[in-house]
Structures are given as C-alpha cells and as structure tokens.
XYZ file of C-alpha atoms in Angstrom:
271
model
C 12.175 -22.404 -57.161
C 13.740 -23.285 -53.833
C 14.813 -19.659 -53.333
C 11.254 -18.451 -53.975
C 9.871 -20.886 -51.394
C 12.462 -19.808 -48.848
C 11.651 -16.140 -49.464
C 7.922 -16.827 -49.138
C 8.509 -18.727 -45.905
C 10.533 -15.912 -44.375
C 7.981 -13.350 -45.509
C 5.154 -15.315 -43.904
C 7.142 -15.633 -40.680
C 7.892 -11.905 -40.714
C 4.195 -11.069 -41.132
C 3.274 -13.413 -38.288
C 5.886 -11.781 -36.044
C 4.533 -8.323 -36.885
C 0.999 -9.484 -36.130
C 2.137 -11.002 -32.837
C 3.974 -7.810 -31.851
C 1.080 -5.457 -32.579
C -0.157 -5.425 -28.928
C 3.418 -4.862 -27.729
C 3.764 -1.911 -30.101
C 0.462 -0.419 -28.892
C 1.552 -0.870 -25.268
C 4.934 0.810 -25.811
C 3.797 3.814 -27.828
C 0.823 4.471 -25.547
C 2.834 4.192 -22.340
C 5.498 6.578 -23.688
C 3.112 9.268 -24.931
C 2.331 12.457 -23.104
C -1.009 11.948 -21.288
C -2.527 14.892 -23.147
C -1.855 13.304 -26.561
C -3.366 9.893 -25.768
C -6.581 8.967 -27.574
C -8.132 5.856 -29.084
C -8.032 7.240 -32.620
C -4.319 8.033 -32.354
C -3.380 4.838 -30.524
C -1.214 3.503 -33.380
C 0.631 6.752 -34.002
C 4.176 7.194 -32.737
C 4.477 9.744 -29.925
C 5.445 13.228 -31.078
C 7.559 13.493 -27.924
C 8.482 10.770 -25.482
C 7.247 11.212 -21.919
C 7.681 9.232 -18.703
C 4.770 10.974 -17.025
C 2.552 7.891 -17.153
C 5.141 5.869 -15.243
C 5.497 8.610 -12.634
C 1.747 8.596 -12.094
C 1.314 4.830 -11.655
C 4.552 3.952 -9.849
C 3.309 4.924 -6.335
C 0.403 2.482 -6.756
C 2.677 -0.300 -8.023
C 5.739 0.163 -5.836
C 4.606 -1.903 -2.849
C 3.305 -4.726 -5.030
C 6.510 -4.660 -7.092
C 8.634 -5.196 -3.977
C 6.273 -7.881 -2.669
C 6.478 -9.792 -5.948
C 10.281 -9.657 -5.886
C 10.281 -10.968 -2.318
C 7.958 -13.740 -3.500
C 9.381 -14.738 -6.872
C 13.107 -14.780 -6.085
C 13.096 -17.193 -3.098
C 10.286 -19.305 -4.591
C 12.286 -19.722 -7.815
C 15.603 -20.481 -6.133
C 14.223 -22.952 -3.575
C 12.021 -24.747 -6.091
C 14.886 -25.022 -8.588
C 17.268 -26.359 -5.945
C 14.804 -28.947 -4.658
C 13.928 -29.907 -8.228
C 17.633 -30.373 -8.967
C 17.993 -32.720 -5.985
C 14.895 -34.674 -6.986
C 15.950 -34.883 -10.621
C 19.450 -36.088 -9.770
C 18.258 -38.799 -7.413
C 15.525 -40.005 -9.770
C 17.864 -40.138 -12.773
C 21.128 -41.428 -11.294
C 20.496 -42.900 -7.861
C 18.106 -45.772 -8.184
C 16.128 -46.845 -5.136
C 13.120 -49.099 -4.514
C 9.942 -47.406 -5.704
C 11.666 -44.832 -7.944
C 9.482 -45.795 -10.888
C 6.431 -45.000 -8.755
C 7.726 -41.822 -7.095
C 8.502 -39.963 -10.321
C 5.022 -40.349 -11.892
C 3.522 -39.451 -8.525
C 5.492 -36.187 -8.453
C 4.571 -35.431 -12.066
C 0.904 -35.952 -11.234
C 1.043 -32.622 -9.409
C 1.466 -30.862 -12.777
C -2.017 -31.928 -13.833
C -3.923 -30.794 -10.747
C -5.691 -27.516 -11.592
C -5.370 -24.623 -9.175
C -9.111 -24.419 -8.665
C -9.285 -27.993 -7.377
C -7.023 -27.336 -4.403
C -7.956 -23.774 -3.409
C -10.178 -24.673 -0.451
C -7.995 -27.432 1.092
C -4.883 -25.326 0.458
C -6.410 -22.295 2.164
C -7.603 -24.382 5.126
C -4.156 -25.963 5.494
C -2.372 -22.619 5.343
C -4.867 -21.105 7.756
C -4.354 -23.887 10.296
C -0.580 -23.390 9.989
C -0.939 -19.592 10.483
C 0.553 -18.949 7.051
C -2.244 -16.773 5.659
C -1.692 -13.036 5.369
C 2.043 -12.778 4.641
C 4.372 -13.863 1.873
C 5.779 -16.942 3.602
C 2.733 -19.103 2.903
C 2.578 -17.915 -0.693
C 6.266 -18.772 -1.197
C 5.693 -22.282 0.172
C 2.730 -22.804 -2.170
C 4.766 -21.780 -5.232
C 7.718 -23.946 -4.179
C 5.491 -26.998 -3.788
C 3.481 -26.350 -6.926
C 6.701 -25.830 -8.894
C 8.382 -29.058 -7.784
C 6.826 -31.309 -10.459
C 8.018 -29.215 -13.388
C 11.453 -28.480 -11.916
C 11.901 -32.170 -11.085
C 11.028 -33.065 -14.679
C 13.438 -30.447 -16.066
C 16.389 -31.641 -13.978
C 15.655 -35.332 -14.383
C 15.661 -34.889 -18.161
C 18.883 -32.900 -17.937
C 20.750 -35.288 -15.617
C 19.726 -38.238 -17.781
C 22.337 -36.961 -20.232
C 25.043 -37.114 -17.564
C 27.334 -40.060 -18.229
C 26.980 -42.966 -15.790
C 30.757 -43.365 -15.933
C 31.162 -39.953 -14.317
C 28.939 -41.022 -11.435
C 30.819 -44.295 -11.058
C 34.152 -42.453 -11.050
C 32.885 -40.191 -8.267
C 31.840 -43.270 -6.261
C 35.249 -44.839 -6.765
C 36.822 -41.648 -5.414
C 34.724 -42.026 -2.274
C 32.014 -39.468 -3.031
C 28.574 -40.229 -1.703
C 25.287 -39.068 -3.118
C 25.458 -35.552 -1.657
C 29.059 -34.881 -2.688
C 28.372 -36.199 -6.188
C 25.329 -33.961 -6.437
C 27.052 -30.797 -5.232
C 30.476 -31.232 -6.865
C 29.678 -33.186 -10.043
C 26.056 -32.624 -11.054
C 25.400 -29.012 -10.042
C 28.460 -27.459 -11.749
C 27.267 -28.744 -15.150
C 23.603 -27.815 -14.678
C 23.361 -24.028 -15.423
C 21.171 -24.601 -18.523
C 18.682 -26.627 -16.492
C 18.736 -24.005 -13.752
C 18.046 -21.329 -16.371
C 14.946 -23.171 -17.576
C 13.705 -23.845 -14.049
C 14.329 -20.290 -12.849
C 12.670 -18.723 -15.886
C 9.659 -20.988 -15.515
C 9.283 -20.534 -11.770
C 10.008 -16.819 -11.699
C 7.440 -16.198 -14.426
C 4.870 -18.374 -12.681
C 5.337 -16.701 -9.281
C 5.557 -13.182 -10.709
C 2.359 -13.592 -12.746
C 0.400 -15.206 -9.929
C -2.884 -13.518 -9.104
C -5.196 -16.205 -7.733
C -2.986 -17.458 -4.895
C -1.766 -13.944 -4.156
C -5.184 -12.422 -3.616
C -6.307 -15.454 -1.593
C -3.352 -15.976 0.754
C -2.025 -12.472 1.401
C -3.390 -9.426 3.157
C -3.510 -6.012 1.498
C 0.008 -4.907 2.498
C 1.495 -8.080 0.971
C -0.446 -8.140 -2.290
C 1.789 -8.982 -5.293
C 2.046 -6.681 -8.276
C -0.604 -8.570 -10.246
C -3.232 -7.561 -7.700
C -2.046 -3.936 -7.803
C -2.078 -4.064 -11.612
C -5.609 -5.428 -11.595
C -6.720 -2.627 -9.299
C -5.290 -0.048 -11.729
C -6.271 -1.626 -15.056
C -9.628 -2.848 -13.778
C -10.879 0.568 -12.719
C -13.470 2.152 -14.968
C -12.032 5.663 -14.701
C -8.318 4.893 -15.157
C -6.943 6.194 -18.508
C -5.695 3.310 -20.600
C -2.303 5.009 -21.010
C -1.769 4.508 -17.273
C -2.901 0.894 -17.580
C -0.365 0.406 -20.402
C 2.422 1.985 -18.361
C 1.531 -0.231 -15.393
C 1.578 -3.363 -17.542
C 4.969 -2.401 -18.990
C 6.458 -1.856 -15.534
C 5.019 -5.142 -14.306
C 6.561 -7.057 -17.223
C 10.105 -5.689 -16.865
C 11.436 -8.210 -14.272
C 10.338 -11.258 -16.278
C 11.766 -9.666 -19.415
C 15.071 -9.108 -17.601
C 15.156 -12.746 -16.455
C 14.622 -13.925 -20.040
C 17.354 -11.585 -21.327
C 19.868 -12.768 -18.721
C 19.093 -16.499 -18.882
C 17.552 -16.899 -22.322
C 20.735 -18.153 -24.010
C 20.615 -21.234 -21.743
C 16.891 -21.809 -22.225
C 16.773 -24.006 -25.338
C 19.934 -25.858 -24.304
C 18.324 -26.754 -20.990
C 15.003 -27.724 -22.585
C 16.602 -30.049 -25.136
C 19.075 -31.687 -22.742
C 18.264 -35.345 -22.255
C 15.697 -35.335 -25.080
C 17.687 -37.836 -27.107
C 18.663 -40.095 -24.233
C 16.602 -41.960 -21.677
C-alpha cells in the first residue's frame, strides 16, 4: 500500500511539473522554429528543423538593453550583498544600543510597495541629478535590496558560533577584521542567495528602469516590452526575445543554485 501511495505521489508531482513547464516548452519550440513554419495551430509541434533566425532578427533590438541590464544588475547585486553582509554581521554578532529597533526598521523597507515611493524617489533622484543614466537606478536597487539581504545574512550569521567571535577578539581582531577574515570566508551560501535574489530583481526591473533612465540606458525589460508589446511583431520573435532576456538569470541560478537552499536554511534552527 505504501508503494502505491509513493507511486501516486510521484506521478502527481510529475504531472504538475509537466503542466508548469508547458509555457517553457511553447517558448523553446517556437523560438527555435524557422519563421516560415510558425503558426498558432502548430505551436505545440516540434520544429522540423532548428533555426536561429528569430534570434538574429531580434538581437539588434535587444543588444543595447542587454548590456545596460548587465551594467545595472551586476554592481547592484554585488554592492547590495556586501552591505547586507555587513549589516547582518553587526546585527547578529555585535550588539549595540538600539539594535533591536534598527533591525525591524530595516526590515520595514521590505513591505513598502514600489508604487508608494515612486514620486518622492523620482523627485529625490532628480534633485541629485541622478535621472537619465544607470547610476541612479543602481542606487535605487541597492537601497531597496538592503532589507532582504540584511535579513539573509543576519539569519546566516546567527548560526556562527559565538566562541569563534570571542576567539577572534582574544586574538586582537576588531569588528572589521572579524567580519572580513572570519565571517565572510564562511558565507558563500548566503552570498549565493543574496546575489540570486538581487540579480533577478534588478534584471527583471521595468518600473524603475522606464522611470529613471533615458532611452539609451533603458534595461532589457523595456526593450522586451517594446518588442513583445507591438501589435505587428510575430510571436516567434517575442518568444525568442523572452528566451534571450531570461538567459542571464538562468545562468546565475545554474552557477549558484547549489548554494541556494543551504543559504536559505542557515540559521533557521537557531536564534
């Protein structure tokens, strides 16, 4: 009886996975078909011959946005993760007056919707001459990512033994040396979670990108919207554009995914 239940469970999970992957299948087979063989009625059919023509057609329209998004997502992810690591270490291992108030205050930023701060954010960036390029957009993503990265690293460093910190103090290490030479070397899983989260958030950003950047600095999401949102664009080109736009985040997950669950679960059973 137990074997039957296990088989039924795996079968149900397999069917759910297939259902979930149906849009991915449609995207892949449509993007890889020859443009002449693309039609709505034959959307689910495998291509008779694989073609990269759709990618060649859409790449000139995506290239500039692709580069802009890389220039946005990489520094925003790295800076936000590093600042979150510093915040998380201090809030978990270096107690100071008001720490119990500072941490909830930082976390409060996670619950502020984007729409609520669009006007004051734009006015602030405009007064600081940070509208039009990527620098203002990077700053916005770093600041908006600090609550979640702080939470990730605080949870992770909670699992770091207090005896290790005390031993570093006995050896004469201050807060900065302990952070750089004790905490950071053991934190790759937490960095993986923070980088995946922040890179995905910055790469997929549309609202801030269209608001804070001029046309030559539009991220790839704006370029993708201009292609997929047109009424005359064949959907095979829209599929190819979406596939190209998803490749960097997919690569980040492939490279860092093995650390993801380890970083998420760290500190869950302590503190």
